[in-house]
Amino acid sequence: MSLIVQKFGGTSVADAEKIRAAARKAVRAQQQGHKVVMVVSAMGKNTDTLLDLASQVNERPPARELDMLLSTGEQISVALVAMAIDSMGSKAVSLTGGQMGIRTDNTFTKARIQSISTDRIERLLDDGNIVIAAGFQGIDEDLNITTLGRGGSDTTAVALAAVLGAEACEIYTDVDGVYTTDPRVLPEARRVDVISYDEMLELASLGAGVMHSRSIEFAKKFGVPIHVRSSFSDTDGTMIVTEPESAAAAVCGAALTRDEARVTVLGVPDVPGTSLEIFSAIADQKVAVDMIVQNIGNDGRTDISFTVQRSDLESTLQAVGAAANRLGAAGISHDDKVSKVSVVGLGMAVQTGVAHKMFRALAAADVNIQMITTSEIKISVLVSRDQADRALRAVHQAFELTVEPADKKSWAQIRAARSEEADMESLVARLQGDVLEELTLTGIAVTPNQARVTLRGVPDTPGIAADMFESVAQAGVFVDMIVQGIDGEDGRTSVSMTVAEAELQGCLKVAKELMQRHGLRDVQGGDGIAKLTVSGIGLRSHTNVGTLMFRSLADVGINVEMINTSELQVNAVIDGKQAEQGCEQLNTAFAGVLR
Ligand code: ADP
Ligand code: ASP
Ligand code: MG
């Protein structure tokens, strides 16, 4: 008998009537011959209400007590759903995270799942029950109640689907699928039939709130197909699977993280170990850092900028403050009125011109780009918050995301073309017996013979990034990594890019023309660099990957010149002469988690 997991989000269980509707869906699935596990969120905005209440009694509520409080939201809804099912004449048992043996670490409010004991759930299912699992919660070693972070019920659902070997995991929510961007922000967004794990993982981690990004890590590791669909209708929604909807499209979606903050540590010594000191202090707070930009140093000193979620700003500043003191940095500046706009697509890994199309669209909308970072399948820009919606619309339009790609494949076509043995099987096999949400790395590689070109003193006005990357592309130069960040005090920025060594001269020529045209301060270029790449799943949400990387390189005196991160890769640019040694170091450092 096949098993399905059905997850209902807050709006889908917001009142008695909706609870009964959710219950009916589960009962129907059971009548169709499935074993059914439901995962349920707190009713409506209950989690927000509880958080608000907490902040009224204590401005900084202890994390353990927050989890104790927040977990009650889900406990209410599972009991009510079980009662509703009972009233329909079916058998149902509700379980809290602890009761179903979801073990987590003890990072309150951001706990990770370590193991799930399936015995009790399986027994209940065998006895004909619908099992209703409280989402978003677990217990730690000492039986303290923990929660997985906002939106974490998705992760509970996919994790249960993975360990129970479910046929599918259905995510019932208040939209009828995954859209090219949040349809509440851009009503013209298009619903996609299919999206790949990699793209969804990246979009979710860059702000597409429809799925908790950690749930996609599980789905990818265990090959669980996810069906995101409306709880208010029976129409098919979006399948999240290994394959993308289109092989040709450079971009499949755009995302906005509205509440971001930028932090710049000014005048830190430009020596190995500096980044480590700063980022390990932040990682210790379990804060995920994004958009890391390190400028080329002046007089042995450099500035390091990065972004965090605005809600993490306070703990980040505390952590960084102490580290900056130890390093003898000149100071720290921050801006909490910024937003991050990103485009994501598997196609961009092999296509040129994606970056300048985005920058041109932003310039045309008169949006100023404050920072840029890229990785193999995403480009992110930091903009001022009051321009965020305009920026999102501009890039959504530029990539024609409202239009179906010409080579679009439906889920039925993809399924028909699948071989019996999905290649995920091998990864799952390798993962047997693992701690569930532990870091999974799949490879460490070196790309030798790279070069870097840096343009400094770039005026901070719309249109320059677009002109820059258009000119470079016109010269036939393929740009790999791009980072732009604050450069000094006068509001100017610096832009660095990596290219293949053979393209350095061509790129430098264009850069010098750009220097004339825009009155840049300076152009520098150098070859003999290499890129170290660590690949895996959910790398950004595992905040310790960057730290481990920095530490193992700093230990042997290797300086990281540029870095970029995504959920799938962390890339560090280092001196080419140290590439082999760097690679060895990483292999040793990650030996325990490499599959
Ligand atoms: P639930 O309570 O069911 O978990 P969420 O509010 O967490 O629901 O997620 C659904 C919401 O996600 C939608 O209402 C939508 O506004 C938002 N969203 C953000 N990005 C996207 C996207 N790319 N596609 C669909 N919905 C999105
Ligand atoms: N109730 C939790 C929240 O609102 C978990 C969830 O809904 O996924 O974040
Ligand atoms: Mg959600």
XYZ file of C-alpha atoms and ligand atoms in Angstrom:
632
model
C 0.000 0.000 0.000
C 1.495 3.324 -0.972
C 2.025 6.102 1.478
C 1.568 9.809 0.913
C 2.439 12.750 3.094
C 0.123 15.753 2.922
C 1.236 19.001 4.521
C -1.175 21.819 5.314
C 0.174 25.304 5.987
C -1.254 27.888 8.372
C -3.846 29.420 6.038
C -5.027 25.939 5.093
C -6.059 25.207 8.693
C -6.946 28.771 9.706
C -10.478 28.009 10.973
C -12.816 25.111 11.724
C -14.141 24.956 8.207
C -10.675 24.820 6.663
C -9.605 22.201 9.191
C -12.540 20.075 8.078
C -11.636 20.616 4.432
C -8.058 19.505 5.101
C -9.348 16.482 6.999
C -11.573 15.570 4.052
C -8.582 15.580 1.692
C -6.760 13.121 3.931
C -9.801 10.896 4.374
C -10.309 10.849 0.620
C -6.684 9.850 0.007
C -7.073 7.057 2.533
C -10.275 5.875 0.841
C -8.364 5.780 -2.423
C -6.114 3.191 -0.846
C -3.184 5.211 0.516
C -1.660 5.294 3.943
C -1.771 8.946 4.914
C 0.471 11.055 7.115
C -0.628 14.663 7.520
C 1.752 17.377 8.657
C 0.028 20.439 9.978
C 1.151 23.996 10.765
C -0.189 26.307 13.441
C -3.577 27.827 12.618
C -3.466 31.024 10.556
C -1.097 33.575 12.014
C -0.913 31.855 15.374
C 2.887 31.606 15.332
C 3.144 35.370 14.774
C 0.662 36.012 17.570
C 2.684 33.862 19.970
C 5.912 35.601 18.976
C 4.305 38.955 19.547
C 3.072 37.886 22.959
C 6.556 36.699 23.860
C 8.088 40.038 22.907
C 5.558 41.802 25.118
C 6.758 39.993 28.221
C 10.431 39.975 27.306
C 12.218 41.960 24.592
C 14.699 39.114 24.207
C 12.874 35.937 25.100
C 15.159 32.964 25.827
C 15.262 30.724 22.755
C 14.385 27.584 24.700
C 11.217 29.167 26.034
C 10.326 30.510 22.599
C 10.371 26.973 21.238
C 8.299 25.755 24.182
C 5.767 28.452 23.316
C 5.761 28.220 19.519
C 5.389 24.454 19.473
C 1.958 24.832 21.088
C 0.598 26.347 17.875
C 1.063 23.098 15.986
C -0.149 21.055 18.938
C -3.510 22.820 18.767
C -3.964 22.207 15.071
C -3.013 18.520 15.035
C -5.503 17.772 17.787
C -8.269 19.631 15.956
C -7.505 17.915 12.659
C -7.616 14.522 14.402
C -10.999 15.408 15.907
C -12.300 16.457 12.497
C -11.209 13.162 10.964
C -12.789 11.248 13.809
C -16.076 13.032 13.154
C -15.906 11.791 9.564
C -15.742 8.225 10.769
C -12.056 7.568 10.101
C -9.374 6.721 12.624
C -6.790 9.398 13.395
C -4.017 9.964 15.921
C -2.179 13.237 16.401
C 1.476 13.266 17.461
C 3.838 15.995 18.614
C 7.422 16.071 17.338
C 8.606 14.367 20.507
C 5.932 11.682 20.328
C 6.951 10.689 16.829
C 10.628 10.661 17.749
C 11.908 13.608 15.728
C 15.319 14.165 17.295
C 17.070 17.440 16.626
C 20.194 19.203 17.777
C 19.753 21.753 20.546
C 19.922 24.943 18.474
C 16.660 26.386 19.708
C 14.571 28.217 17.058
C 16.832 26.851 14.281
C 17.172 23.195 15.180
C 18.202 20.587 12.618
C 16.708 17.131 12.411
C 19.111 14.353 13.374
C 16.889 11.299 13.295
C 13.289 10.173 13.121
C 12.124 6.885 14.576
C 9.411 5.635 12.319
C 8.154 2.689 14.433
C 5.271 4.416 16.111
C 4.026 6.124 12.964
C 4.237 2.870 11.018
C 2.376 0.960 13.704
C -0.401 3.539 13.738
C -0.630 3.495 9.955
C -0.772 -0.300 9.918
C -3.688 -0.101 12.330
C -5.592 1.988 9.804
C -5.018 5.407 11.326
C -4.362 8.652 9.578
C -1.349 10.025 11.448
C -1.360 13.770 12.043
C 2.103 15.077 12.745
C 2.838 18.446 14.295
C 5.039 20.353 11.905
C 8.145 22.398 12.680
C 9.076 20.752 15.988
C 11.219 18.080 17.563
C 13.032 17.276 20.778
C 16.703 17.415 21.641
C 18.774 14.925 23.631
C 17.469 16.275 26.910
C 13.844 16.126 25.712
C 13.660 19.904 25.365
C 11.190 20.974 22.712
C 12.898 22.525 19.704
C 11.608 24.180 16.524
C 13.112 24.108 13.042
C 12.807 27.788 12.108
C 9.965 29.733 10.490
C 8.292 27.796 7.720
C 9.805 24.575 9.078
C 6.684 22.433 8.679
C 7.670 21.901 5.053
C 10.888 20.341 6.311
C 9.013 18.088 8.741
C 6.794 16.945 5.866
C 9.575 16.168 3.402
C 11.705 14.548 6.106
C 8.834 12.246 7.061
C 8.215 11.472 3.403
C 11.909 10.598 3.051
C 12.223 8.295 6.052
C 8.853 6.632 5.495
C 9.620 6.068 1.827
C 6.502 7.950 0.763
C 5.448 7.918 -2.864
C 4.997 11.685 -2.818
C 4.877 14.667 -0.558
C 1.986 17.037 -1.209
C 2.346 20.585 0.075
C -1.113 22.159 0.361
C -0.910 25.925 0.599
C -2.651 29.178 -0.295
C -1.190 29.378 -3.812
C -1.751 26.778 -6.505
C 1.926 26.087 -7.092
C 5.360 27.614 -7.450
C 5.451 30.799 -9.503
C 8.279 32.519 -11.353
C 8.238 34.956 -8.456
C 5.962 35.661 -5.489
C 2.541 36.256 -7.127
C 1.557 38.515 -4.246
C 4.324 40.899 -5.208
C 4.034 40.507 -8.993
C 0.548 39.382 -10.027
C 1.852 38.771 -13.560
C 4.084 35.914 -12.332
C 3.578 32.581 -14.102
C 2.894 29.269 -12.397
C 5.405 26.642 -13.459
C 4.497 22.983 -13.923
C 7.891 21.688 -12.917
C 10.945 23.085 -11.192
C 14.200 21.326 -10.362
C 15.424 20.736 -6.816
C 18.506 22.839 -7.490
C 16.542 25.817 -8.735
C 13.943 25.588 -5.975
C 16.632 25.201 -3.322
C 18.329 28.348 -4.545
C 15.079 30.314 -4.964
C 13.859 29.279 -1.520
C 17.098 30.297 0.091
C 16.977 33.637 -1.772
C 13.515 34.524 -0.538
C 10.835 32.491 -2.341
C 8.831 31.854 0.830
C 6.626 29.180 -0.685
C 8.973 26.396 0.521
C 11.340 26.175 3.485
C 14.723 25.759 1.789
C 15.815 22.964 4.103
C 12.862 20.870 2.937
C 14.337 20.929 -0.559
C 17.686 19.711 0.767
C 15.870 16.635 2.074
C 13.909 16.176 -1.117
C 17.051 16.315 -3.220
C 19.086 14.015 -0.984
C 16.350 11.401 -0.820
C 14.742 11.928 -4.213
C 11.315 12.799 -2.791
C 9.014 14.333 -5.434
C 7.159 17.327 -3.998
C 3.794 18.466 -5.296
C 2.985 22.062 -4.288
C -0.742 22.688 -4.729
C -3.721 24.648 -3.529
C -5.652 23.499 -0.486
C -8.717 25.213 -1.889
C -9.000 23.320 -5.175
C -8.145 19.962 -6.700
C -6.114 21.170 -9.656
C -2.538 20.019 -10.139
C 0.135 22.405 -8.962
C 3.914 22.349 -9.385
C 6.178 19.306 -9.200
C 9.592 19.834 -7.594
C 11.810 17.069 -8.965
C 15.328 16.506 -10.307
C 14.555 17.823 -13.803
C 13.974 21.485 -14.800
C 10.956 22.674 -16.787
C 13.169 24.007 -19.561
C 16.698 23.101 -20.511
C 17.148 26.222 -22.605
C 15.927 29.019 -20.358
C 18.735 30.884 -18.608
C 16.452 31.971 -15.786
C 13.525 30.081 -14.255
C 12.578 32.447 -11.475
C 13.301 35.602 -9.535
C 13.209 36.170 -5.797
C 13.244 39.032 -3.389
C 14.532 39.076 0.166
C 13.070 42.322 1.335
C 14.578 42.577 4.774
C 18.309 42.366 4.326
C 21.113 44.212 6.018
C 24.612 44.991 4.784
C 27.582 44.950 7.120
C 31.028 46.247 6.151
C 34.097 45.679 8.265
C 36.470 48.479 7.351
C 40.254 48.416 7.246
C 41.009 44.858 8.255
C 44.504 43.424 7.698
C 44.655 41.722 4.285
C 46.208 38.481 5.519
C 45.087 34.856 5.716
C 42.788 34.236 8.642
C 40.952 37.557 8.603
C 37.837 36.236 6.903
C 37.966 33.225 9.158
C 37.935 35.368 12.261
C 34.925 37.339 11.057
C 32.841 34.588 9.497
C 33.439 31.952 12.133
C 32.164 34.391 14.756
C 28.979 34.823 12.722
C 28.622 31.136 11.924
C 28.780 30.383 15.644
C 25.521 32.334 15.912
C 24.065 30.050 13.177
C 23.535 33.102 11.032
C 23.723 32.472 7.276
C 25.894 35.036 5.507
C 25.377 35.943 1.887
C 26.906 38.208 -0.750
C 30.419 38.224 0.648
C 32.592 40.837 -1.058
C 36.182 41.454 -0.181
C 37.879 44.390 -1.864
C 41.408 44.364 -3.158
C 43.502 45.742 -0.350
C 45.159 49.144 -0.012
C 48.310 49.401 2.117
C 47.790 45.874 3.393
C 44.259 46.632 4.550
C 40.934 45.731 3.004
C 37.178 46.084 3.533
C 34.913 43.061 3.805
C 31.190 43.459 3.125
C 28.440 40.889 3.377
C 24.705 40.659 3.871
C 22.574 38.896 6.450
C 18.849 38.828 7.057
C 17.787 41.979 8.868
C 16.467 39.918 11.766
C 19.992 38.548 12.230
C 21.653 41.984 12.153
C 21.875 42.500 15.879
C 23.493 39.176 16.679
C 25.760 39.597 13.642
C 26.959 43.024 14.767
C 27.698 41.661 18.202
C 29.687 38.766 16.831
C 31.502 40.899 14.268
C 32.226 43.668 16.771
C 34.245 41.351 18.942
C 36.065 39.876 15.941
C 36.819 43.334 14.508
C 38.367 44.363 17.801
C 40.586 41.327 17.861
C 41.667 42.073 14.274
C 42.277 45.754 14.888
C 39.810 46.769 12.158
C 39.158 50.462 11.513
C 35.424 50.151 12.086
C 32.118 48.605 11.101
C 29.348 50.176 9.070
C 25.938 48.778 8.281
C 22.787 49.562 6.331
C 19.519 47.880 7.222
C 17.424 49.463 4.480
C 18.446 47.155 1.685
C 16.830 44.284 -0.210
C 18.257 41.513 -2.318
C 16.899 40.706 -5.764
C 18.070 37.478 -7.382
C 17.522 35.500 -10.545
C 18.034 31.739 -10.617
C 18.326 29.239 -13.438
C 20.270 26.091 -14.291
C 20.693 27.442 -17.842
C 22.866 30.351 -16.783
C 25.721 28.011 -15.879
C 26.364 27.563 -19.586
C 25.037 30.782 -21.143
C 26.652 34.172 -21.473
C 24.986 37.538 -21.231
C 22.684 36.747 -18.332
C 24.364 39.177 -15.950
C 24.357 42.183 -18.226
C 20.740 41.573 -19.205
C 19.850 41.809 -15.534
C 21.996 44.891 -14.931
C 20.608 46.592 -18.058
C 17.045 45.970 -16.895
C 17.828 47.487 -13.520
C 19.497 50.500 -15.082
C 16.497 51.059 -17.352
C 14.288 51.044 -14.252
C 16.679 53.560 -12.667
C 17.625 51.175 -9.896
C 21.067 51.570 -8.400
C 22.983 48.357 -7.688
C 24.891 48.506 -4.404
C 26.428 45.050 -4.426
C 26.574 42.152 -6.868
C 27.419 38.510 -6.337
C 27.025 35.606 -8.675
C 27.306 31.866 -8.447
C 26.905 29.162 -11.051
C 23.095 29.315 -11.079
C 22.177 32.661 -9.547
C 22.888 36.376 -9.692
C 22.020 38.556 -6.728
C 22.045 42.320 -6.436
C 21.581 44.459 -3.372
C 19.359 47.498 -3.839
C 17.789 50.058 -1.594
C 14.564 48.710 -0.085
C 12.360 51.414 -1.561
C 13.398 50.283 -5.042
C 13.021 46.553 -4.396
C 9.639 45.915 -6.019
C 10.575 47.956 -9.056
C 13.808 46.044 -9.367
C 12.053 42.678 -9.118
C 9.509 43.631 -11.778
C 12.245 44.900 -14.097
C 14.239 41.666 -14.015
C 11.115 39.493 -14.170
C 10.160 41.327 -17.363
C 13.646 41.303 -18.835
C 13.839 37.505 -18.678
C 10.273 37.188 -20.007
C 9.296 35.018 -17.109
C 5.589 35.464 -17.799
C 6.040 33.567 -21.068
C 6.256 29.768 -21.188
C 9.665 28.626 -22.453
C 9.481 27.214 -25.976
C 11.021 23.914 -24.890
C 8.871 23.629 -21.784
C 8.288 20.092 -20.570
C 5.252 19.070 -18.546
C 5.519 16.740 -15.587
C 3.825 13.998 -17.612
C 6.501 14.292 -20.329
C 9.322 14.288 -17.814
C 7.924 11.316 -15.965
C 7.493 9.369 -19.184
C 11.120 10.025 -20.152
C 12.514 8.912 -16.804
C 14.546 5.785 -16.542
C 13.536 3.285 -13.912
C 16.523 4.001 -11.760
C 16.638 7.672 -10.947
C 20.268 8.584 -10.367
C 19.299 9.862 -6.937
C 19.116 6.294 -5.750
C 22.843 6.050 -5.471
C 23.049 9.157 -3.323
C 20.306 7.854 -1.059
C 22.131 4.576 -0.727
C 25.278 6.407 0.279
C 23.283 8.361 2.832
C 21.899 5.348 4.671
C 22.479 5.598 8.369
C 23.310 9.279 8.217
C 22.378 11.983 10.603
C 19.481 13.329 8.557
C 20.127 17.028 8.184
C 23.894 16.709 8.339
C 25.973 18.414 5.722
C 26.347 16.429 2.505
C 29.251 17.254 0.224
C 29.553 15.703 -3.184
C 32.866 17.015 -4.463
C 35.918 19.231 -4.130
C 37.533 20.550 -7.299
C 40.133 23.004 -8.602
C 39.742 25.174 -11.702
C 43.273 26.268 -12.591
C 44.455 29.006 -14.976
C 42.053 31.731 -13.966
C 42.591 35.471 -13.955
C 40.985 38.351 -12.151
C 40.211 41.858 -13.290
C 39.230 44.514 -10.763
C 37.835 47.941 -11.545
C 38.064 50.363 -8.652
C 36.385 53.640 -7.871
C 33.311 52.833 -9.937
C 30.727 55.638 -9.570
C 27.692 54.331 -7.722
C 25.085 55.228 -10.351
C 22.613 53.135 -12.368
C 23.807 51.774 -15.704
C 27.524 51.355 -15.180
C 27.398 47.660 -14.316
C 25.243 47.085 -17.384
C 27.675 48.924 -19.659
C 30.594 47.125 -18.101
C 29.305 43.613 -18.632
C 27.854 44.385 -22.033
C 31.243 45.642 -23.177
C 33.009 42.606 -21.759
C 30.507 40.246 -23.400
C 30.833 42.068 -26.741
C 34.564 41.390 -26.599
C 33.684 37.694 -26.398
C 34.981 37.279 -22.863
C 33.176 34.734 -20.670
C 32.961 36.021 -17.113
C 32.679 33.485 -14.325
C 32.455 35.077 -10.879
C 31.359 38.682 -10.416
C 31.455 40.612 -7.172
C 30.753 44.262 -6.631
C 30.941 45.962 -3.291
C 31.462 49.161 -1.399
C 34.932 50.629 -2.027
C 36.088 53.131 0.540
C 34.145 56.045 1.947
C 33.156 58.070 -1.113
C 30.179 55.925 -2.121
C 32.073 54.373 -5.024
C 32.189 50.634 -5.567
C 34.698 48.158 -6.860
C 33.907 45.360 -9.272
C 35.935 42.181 -9.630
C 35.425 39.426 -12.140
C 37.188 36.191 -12.943
C 37.890 35.019 -16.461
C 39.996 32.295 -18.018
C 43.696 33.207 -18.137
C 43.630 33.258 -21.943
C 41.016 36.021 -21.846
C 42.829 38.283 -19.407
C 44.346 40.613 -22.014
C 41.061 41.016 -23.878
C 39.257 41.727 -20.663
C 41.875 44.229 -19.490
C 41.612 46.116 -22.764
C 37.877 46.533 -22.283
C 38.389 47.442 -18.643
C 40.765 50.259 -19.605
C 38.246 51.638 -22.089
C 35.644 51.540 -19.341
C 38.032 53.366 -17.036
C 38.274 56.226 -19.536
C 34.574 56.286 -20.250
C 33.354 56.315 -16.651
C 36.238 57.978 -14.864
C 37.120 54.944 -12.788
C 39.955 55.231 -10.305
C 41.965 52.235 -11.343
C 42.037 48.913 -13.200
C 44.045 45.925 -12.033
C 44.396 42.482 -13.499
C 46.376 39.418 -12.751
C 46.602 35.810 -13.827
C 47.834 32.774 -12.004
C 44.828 32.325 -9.796
C 42.704 29.243 -9.245
C 39.192 28.538 -8.085
C 38.520 25.965 -5.410
C 34.993 24.580 -5.462
C 33.205 22.635 -2.759
C 29.924 21.150 -4.030
C 27.093 19.701 -2.011
C 23.538 20.246 -0.867
C 22.335 23.089 1.314
C 25.773 24.601 1.772
C 24.647 28.085 2.677
C 22.212 26.976 5.339
C 25.013 24.936 6.912
C 26.775 27.988 8.217
C 29.958 26.126 9.089
C 31.014 25.246 5.517
C 32.554 28.643 4.861
C 34.259 28.608 8.236
C 35.787 25.189 7.724
C 36.964 26.239 4.296
C 38.537 29.470 5.517
C 40.093 27.725 8.501
C 41.700 24.893 6.609
C 43.121 27.321 4.043
C 44.286 29.862 6.613
C 46.036 27.071 8.530
C 48.534 26.730 5.691
C 48.733 30.444 4.957
C 46.454 30.507 1.901
C 44.650 33.823 1.369
C 41.114 33.754 -0.039
C 40.833 36.597 -2.554
C 37.236 36.201 -3.624
C 34.448 33.956 -2.452
C 30.945 33.156 -3.595
C 28.340 30.923 -2.074
C 25.174 29.224 -3.170
C 23.201 26.322 -1.791
C 25.099 24.036 -4.172
C 28.651 25.392 -4.225
C 31.122 27.466 -2.306
C 33.895 28.885 -4.511
C 37.086 30.474 -3.257
C 39.613 32.209 -5.468
C 43.216 31.703 -4.348
C 46.762 31.945 -5.682
C 47.162 29.298 -8.389
C 50.497 28.144 -6.978
C 48.710 27.075 -3.813
C 45.831 25.338 -5.579
C 46.965 21.763 -5.090
C 47.819 22.327 -1.473
C 44.480 24.103 -0.955
C 42.616 21.222 -2.498
C 44.412 18.734 -0.266
C 43.582 20.822 2.767
C 39.909 20.867 1.865
C 39.855 17.146 1.240
C 41.262 16.587 4.699
C 38.978 19.132 6.346
C 35.834 17.703 4.787
C 36.879 14.061 4.832
C 34.132 13.121 7.274
C 31.277 14.540 5.223
C 32.362 13.891 1.653
C 30.229 11.281 -0.118
P 2.016 28.012 4.190
O 1.451 28.655 5.401
O 1.045 27.161 3.462
O 3.300 27.309 4.463
P 3.494 30.219 3.069
O 2.947 31.557 3.363
O 4.660 29.752 3.856
O 2.286 29.185 3.169
O 3.859 30.082 1.525
C 2.931 30.449 0.524
C 3.211 31.864 0.077
O 4.499 31.935 -0.511
C 2.305 32.373 -1.002
O 1.141 32.914 -0.465
C 3.162 33.382 -1.742
O 2.810 34.710 -1.399
C 4.567 33.127 -1.252
N 5.549 32.959 -2.330
C 6.785 33.523 -2.361
N 7.428 33.201 -3.465
C 6.613 32.399 -4.174
C 6.741 31.723 -5.420
N 7.852 31.816 -6.168
N 5.700 30.969 -5.848
C 4.584 30.851 -5.107
N 4.412 31.476 -3.923
C 5.403 32.239 -3.452
N 4.051 27.603 12.233
C 5.420 27.791 11.816
C 5.586 29.157 11.181
O 4.635 29.896 11.069
C 5.915 26.700 10.920
C 5.250 26.620 9.570
O 4.145 27.118 9.375
O 5.835 26.023 8.681
O 6.672 29.499 10.816
Mg 5.312 27.922 4.593
